[in-house]
Short mmCIF file of C-alpha atoms and ligand atoms in Angstrom, two decimals:
data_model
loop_
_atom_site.label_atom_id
_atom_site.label_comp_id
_atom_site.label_asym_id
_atom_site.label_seq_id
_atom_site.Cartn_x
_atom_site.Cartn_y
_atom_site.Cartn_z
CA UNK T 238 280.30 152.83 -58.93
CA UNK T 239 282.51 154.06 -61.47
CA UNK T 240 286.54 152.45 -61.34
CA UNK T 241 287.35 156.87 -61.68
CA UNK T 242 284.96 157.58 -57.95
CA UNK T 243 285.52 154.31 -56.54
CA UNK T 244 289.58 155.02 -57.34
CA UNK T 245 289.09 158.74 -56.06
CA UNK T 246 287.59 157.63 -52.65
CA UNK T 247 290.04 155.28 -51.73
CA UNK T 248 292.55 157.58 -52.69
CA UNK T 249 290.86 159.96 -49.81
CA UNK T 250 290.98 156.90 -47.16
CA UNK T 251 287.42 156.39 -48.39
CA UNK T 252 286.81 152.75 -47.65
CA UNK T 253 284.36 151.62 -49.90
CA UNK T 254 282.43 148.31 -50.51
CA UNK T 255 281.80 146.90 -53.40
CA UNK T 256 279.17 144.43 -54.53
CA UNK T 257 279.97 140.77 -53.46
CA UNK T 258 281.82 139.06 -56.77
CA UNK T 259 283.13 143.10 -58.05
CA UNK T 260 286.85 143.23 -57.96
CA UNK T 261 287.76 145.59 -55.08
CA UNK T 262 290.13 147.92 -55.79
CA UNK T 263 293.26 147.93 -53.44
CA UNK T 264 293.49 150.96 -51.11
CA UNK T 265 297.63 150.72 -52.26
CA UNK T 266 296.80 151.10 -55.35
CA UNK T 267 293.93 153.78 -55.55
CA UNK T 268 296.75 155.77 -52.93
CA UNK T 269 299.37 155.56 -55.49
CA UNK T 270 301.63 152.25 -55.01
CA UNK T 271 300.66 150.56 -58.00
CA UNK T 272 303.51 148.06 -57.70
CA UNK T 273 301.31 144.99 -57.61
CA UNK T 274 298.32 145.96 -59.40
CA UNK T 275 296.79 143.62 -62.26
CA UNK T 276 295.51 145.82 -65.07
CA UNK T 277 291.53 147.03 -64.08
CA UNK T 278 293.63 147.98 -60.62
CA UNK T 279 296.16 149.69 -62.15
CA UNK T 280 293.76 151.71 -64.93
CA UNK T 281 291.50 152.84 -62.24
CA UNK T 282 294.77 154.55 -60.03
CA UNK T 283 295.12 156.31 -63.37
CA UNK T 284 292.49 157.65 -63.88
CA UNK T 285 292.45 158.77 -60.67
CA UNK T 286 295.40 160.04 -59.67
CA UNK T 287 295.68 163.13 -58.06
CA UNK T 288 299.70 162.97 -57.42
CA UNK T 289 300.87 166.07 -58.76
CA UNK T 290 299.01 169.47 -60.49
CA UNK T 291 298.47 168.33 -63.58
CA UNK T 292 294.78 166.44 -62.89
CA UNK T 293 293.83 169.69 -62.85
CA UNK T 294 294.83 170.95 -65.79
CA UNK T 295 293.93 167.53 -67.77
CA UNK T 296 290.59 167.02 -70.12
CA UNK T 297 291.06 162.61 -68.99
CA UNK T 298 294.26 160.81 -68.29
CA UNK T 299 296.11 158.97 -71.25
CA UNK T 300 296.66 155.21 -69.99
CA UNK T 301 297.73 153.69 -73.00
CA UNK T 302 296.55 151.41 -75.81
CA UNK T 303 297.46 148.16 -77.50
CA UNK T 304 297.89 144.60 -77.32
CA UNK T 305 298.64 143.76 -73.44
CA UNK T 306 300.55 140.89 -74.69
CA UNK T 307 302.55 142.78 -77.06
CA UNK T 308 306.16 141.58 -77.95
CA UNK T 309 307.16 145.47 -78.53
CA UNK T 310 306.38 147.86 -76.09
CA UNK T 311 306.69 151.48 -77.33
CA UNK T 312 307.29 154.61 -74.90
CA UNK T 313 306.78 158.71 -75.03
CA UNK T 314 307.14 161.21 -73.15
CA UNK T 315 303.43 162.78 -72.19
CA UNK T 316 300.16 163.02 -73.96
CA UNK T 317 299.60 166.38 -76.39
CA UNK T 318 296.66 168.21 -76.73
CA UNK T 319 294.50 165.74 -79.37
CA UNK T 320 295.63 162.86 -76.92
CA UNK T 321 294.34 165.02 -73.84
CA UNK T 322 291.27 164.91 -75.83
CA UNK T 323 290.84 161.77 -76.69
CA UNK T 324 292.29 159.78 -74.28
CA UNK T 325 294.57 157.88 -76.44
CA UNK T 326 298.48 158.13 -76.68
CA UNK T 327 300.14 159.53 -79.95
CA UNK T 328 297.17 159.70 -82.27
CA UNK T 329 298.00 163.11 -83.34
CA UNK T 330 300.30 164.43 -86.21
CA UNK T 331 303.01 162.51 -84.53
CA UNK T 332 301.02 159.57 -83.77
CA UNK T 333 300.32 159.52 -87.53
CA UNK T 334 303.77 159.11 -88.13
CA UNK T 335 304.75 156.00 -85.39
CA UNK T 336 301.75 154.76 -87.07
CA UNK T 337 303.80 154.56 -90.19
CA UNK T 338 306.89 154.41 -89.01
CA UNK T 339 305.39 150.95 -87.12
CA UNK T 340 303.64 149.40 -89.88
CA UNK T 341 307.18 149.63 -92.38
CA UNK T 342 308.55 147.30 -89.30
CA UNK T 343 305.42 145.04 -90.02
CA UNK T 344 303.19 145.88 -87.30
CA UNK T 345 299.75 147.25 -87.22
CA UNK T 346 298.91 149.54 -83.94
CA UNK T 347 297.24 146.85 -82.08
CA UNK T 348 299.88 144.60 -82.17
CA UNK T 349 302.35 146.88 -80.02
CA UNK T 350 301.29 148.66 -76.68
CA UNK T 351 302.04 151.95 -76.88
CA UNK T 352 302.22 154.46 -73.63
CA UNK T 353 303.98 157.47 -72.34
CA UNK T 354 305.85 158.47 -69.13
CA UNK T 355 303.39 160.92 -67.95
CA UNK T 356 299.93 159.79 -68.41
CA UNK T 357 298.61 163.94 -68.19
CA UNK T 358 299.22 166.38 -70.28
CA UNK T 359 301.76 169.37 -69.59
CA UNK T 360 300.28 172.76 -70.43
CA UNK T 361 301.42 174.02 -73.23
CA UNK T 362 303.49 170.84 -73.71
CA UNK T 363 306.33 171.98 -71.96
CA UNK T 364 308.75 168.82 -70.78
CA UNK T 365 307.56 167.08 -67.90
CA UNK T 366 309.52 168.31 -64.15
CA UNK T 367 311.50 165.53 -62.39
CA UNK T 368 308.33 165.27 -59.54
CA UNK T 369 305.64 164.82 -62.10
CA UNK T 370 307.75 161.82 -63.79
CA UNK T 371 309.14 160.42 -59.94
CA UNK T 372 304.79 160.60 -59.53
CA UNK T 373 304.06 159.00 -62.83
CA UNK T 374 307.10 156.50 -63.64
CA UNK T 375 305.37 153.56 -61.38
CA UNK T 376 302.72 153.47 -63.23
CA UNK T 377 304.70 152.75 -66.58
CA UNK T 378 307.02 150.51 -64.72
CA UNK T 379 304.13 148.28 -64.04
CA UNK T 380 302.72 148.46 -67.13
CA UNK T 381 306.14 147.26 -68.54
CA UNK T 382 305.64 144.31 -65.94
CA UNK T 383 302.40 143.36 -67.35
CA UNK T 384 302.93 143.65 -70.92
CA UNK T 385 306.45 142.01 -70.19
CA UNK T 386 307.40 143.09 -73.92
CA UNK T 387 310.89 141.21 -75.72
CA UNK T 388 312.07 144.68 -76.97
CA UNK T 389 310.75 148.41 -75.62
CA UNK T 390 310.87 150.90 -78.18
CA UNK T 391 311.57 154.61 -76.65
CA UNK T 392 310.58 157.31 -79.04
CA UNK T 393 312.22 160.97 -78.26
CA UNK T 394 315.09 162.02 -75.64
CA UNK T 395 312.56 162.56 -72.37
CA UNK T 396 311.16 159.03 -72.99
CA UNK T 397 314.88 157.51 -72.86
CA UNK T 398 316.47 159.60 -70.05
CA UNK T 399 314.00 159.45 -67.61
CA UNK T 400 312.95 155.60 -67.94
CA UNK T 401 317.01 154.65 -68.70
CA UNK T 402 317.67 157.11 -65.74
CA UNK T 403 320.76 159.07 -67.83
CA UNK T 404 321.40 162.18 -68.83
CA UNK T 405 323.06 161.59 -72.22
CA UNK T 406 321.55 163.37 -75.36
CA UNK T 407 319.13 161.36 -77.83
CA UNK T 408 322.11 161.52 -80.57
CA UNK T 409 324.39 159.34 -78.18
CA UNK T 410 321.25 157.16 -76.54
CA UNK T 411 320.31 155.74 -80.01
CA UNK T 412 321.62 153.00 -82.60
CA UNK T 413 322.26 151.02 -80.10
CA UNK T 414 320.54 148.64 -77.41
CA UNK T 415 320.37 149.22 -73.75
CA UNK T 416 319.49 147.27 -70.78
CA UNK T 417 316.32 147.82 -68.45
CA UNK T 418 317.27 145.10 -65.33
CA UNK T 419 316.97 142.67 -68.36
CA UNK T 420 315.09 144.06 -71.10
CA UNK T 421 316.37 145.29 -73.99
CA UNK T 422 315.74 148.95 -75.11
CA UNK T 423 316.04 150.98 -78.36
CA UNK T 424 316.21 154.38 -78.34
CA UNK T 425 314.80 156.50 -81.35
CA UNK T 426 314.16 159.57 -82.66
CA UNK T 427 310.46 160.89 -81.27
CA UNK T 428 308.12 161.71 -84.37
CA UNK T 429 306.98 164.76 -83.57
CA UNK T 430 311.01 165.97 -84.47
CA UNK T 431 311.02 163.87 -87.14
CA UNK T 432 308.18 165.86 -88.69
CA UNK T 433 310.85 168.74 -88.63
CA UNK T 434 313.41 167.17 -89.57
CA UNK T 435 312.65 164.00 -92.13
CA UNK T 436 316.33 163.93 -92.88
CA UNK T 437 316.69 162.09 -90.06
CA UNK T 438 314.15 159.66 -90.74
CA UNK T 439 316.50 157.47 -92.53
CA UNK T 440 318.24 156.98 -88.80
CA UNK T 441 315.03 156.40 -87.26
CA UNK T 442 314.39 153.75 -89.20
CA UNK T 443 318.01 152.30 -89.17
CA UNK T 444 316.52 152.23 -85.02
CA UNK T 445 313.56 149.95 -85.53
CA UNK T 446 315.36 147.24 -88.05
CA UNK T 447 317.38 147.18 -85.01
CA UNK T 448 314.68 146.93 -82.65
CA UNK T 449 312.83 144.07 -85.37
CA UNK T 450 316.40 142.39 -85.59
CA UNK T 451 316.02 141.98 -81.66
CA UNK T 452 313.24 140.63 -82.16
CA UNK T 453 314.00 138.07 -84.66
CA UNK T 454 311.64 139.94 -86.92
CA UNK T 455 314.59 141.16 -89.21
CA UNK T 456 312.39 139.96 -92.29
CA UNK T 457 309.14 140.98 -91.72
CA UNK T 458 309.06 144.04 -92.86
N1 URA D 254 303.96 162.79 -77.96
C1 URA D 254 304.20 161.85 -77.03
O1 URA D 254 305.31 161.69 -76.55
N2 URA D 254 303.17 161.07 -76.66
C2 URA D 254 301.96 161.18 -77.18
O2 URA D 254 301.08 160.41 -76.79
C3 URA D 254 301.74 162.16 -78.17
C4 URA D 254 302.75 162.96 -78.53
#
């Protein structure tokens, strides 16, 4: 059955058996609680969550792509409308750019695992409500756990305030590092703004030597 049903079902309080050797999917999970899942677990409760309105407004849910064992873990806010469509974070105009803006730091893509907060598109992109992130946030929490990154990488002001959990503006949040209960965050400039304003691109990239210096990648570049 496929992870999407089977996850749907036991979302409902569908119990469902699976073939002797398949990895069952736990009910906790499927309902929402992803706190322990591994990773098939914890894909499957994406793509089939119903938590809040937007699974109905969503083409497929964005998980997230990249190297599960990546030492830099980078974070948006919630998937636009080519990501909606293709079921990959930031591979639009914007996505172009962190491309770019990631490979000057000296990584390809599929070295870094790169999600978002929300894993379903807004209409119209407007900025996610505080119950759609309170929904979607364990998800990316545990995703943090299992990539266990040395340095996250939060692109745009949403990203920061609602995973830091502060209200301060992006201008204040970056150039220099915060603490997640042990892990060290950068904050930067998302590139969809810096597509409108490349003046400021000089900043953003004053963000990730920072982020590569925590790393002990200050040369790599
Ligand atoms: N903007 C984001 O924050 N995330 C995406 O995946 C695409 C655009």
């Amino acid at each position: 059955m496929p992870a999407r049903r089977l996850a749907l079902l036991e979302a409902m309080g569908v119990t469902v058996y699976t073939r002797r050797g398949a990895r069952p999917v736990p009910a906790a999970v499927a309902g929402g609680q992803p706190e322990t899942a591994g990773w098939p677990e914890l894909a499957a409760a994406v793509a089939g969550c119903t938590l809040c309105a937007l699974h109905r407004t969503r083409t497929q849910t964005v998980f997230g792509t990249g190297d599960r064992q990546a030492r830099l873990m980078v974070v948006g806010e919630a998937p636009g409308a080519e990501e909606d469509r293709q079921g990959e974070p930031f591979v639009g105009r914007a996505g172009q750019l962190l491309n770019a803006m990631l490979r000057a730091a000296g990584f390809a893509r599929s070295e870094v695992f790169i999600a978002n907060v929300l894993k379903c598109r807004p209409p119209d992109n407007r900025d996610p409500t505080s119950e759609e992130v309170a929904h979607c946030l364990p998800y990316l929490r545990r995703q943090l756990e299992l990539v266990s990154p040395r340095v996250l990488l939060c692109v745009g002001r949403i990203a920061a305030q609602r995973l830091l959990g502060v209200e301060e503006p992006l201008g204040r949040l970056r150039g220099r590092v915060h603490d997640l209960q042990g892990l060290p965050v950068v904050v930067t400039y998302h590139p969809a703004y810096l597509l409108r304003a490349p003046t400021e691109k000089r900043k953003a990239w004053a963000d990730l030597q920072l982020a590569m210096r925590l790393l002990g990648d200050g040369d790599r570049a």
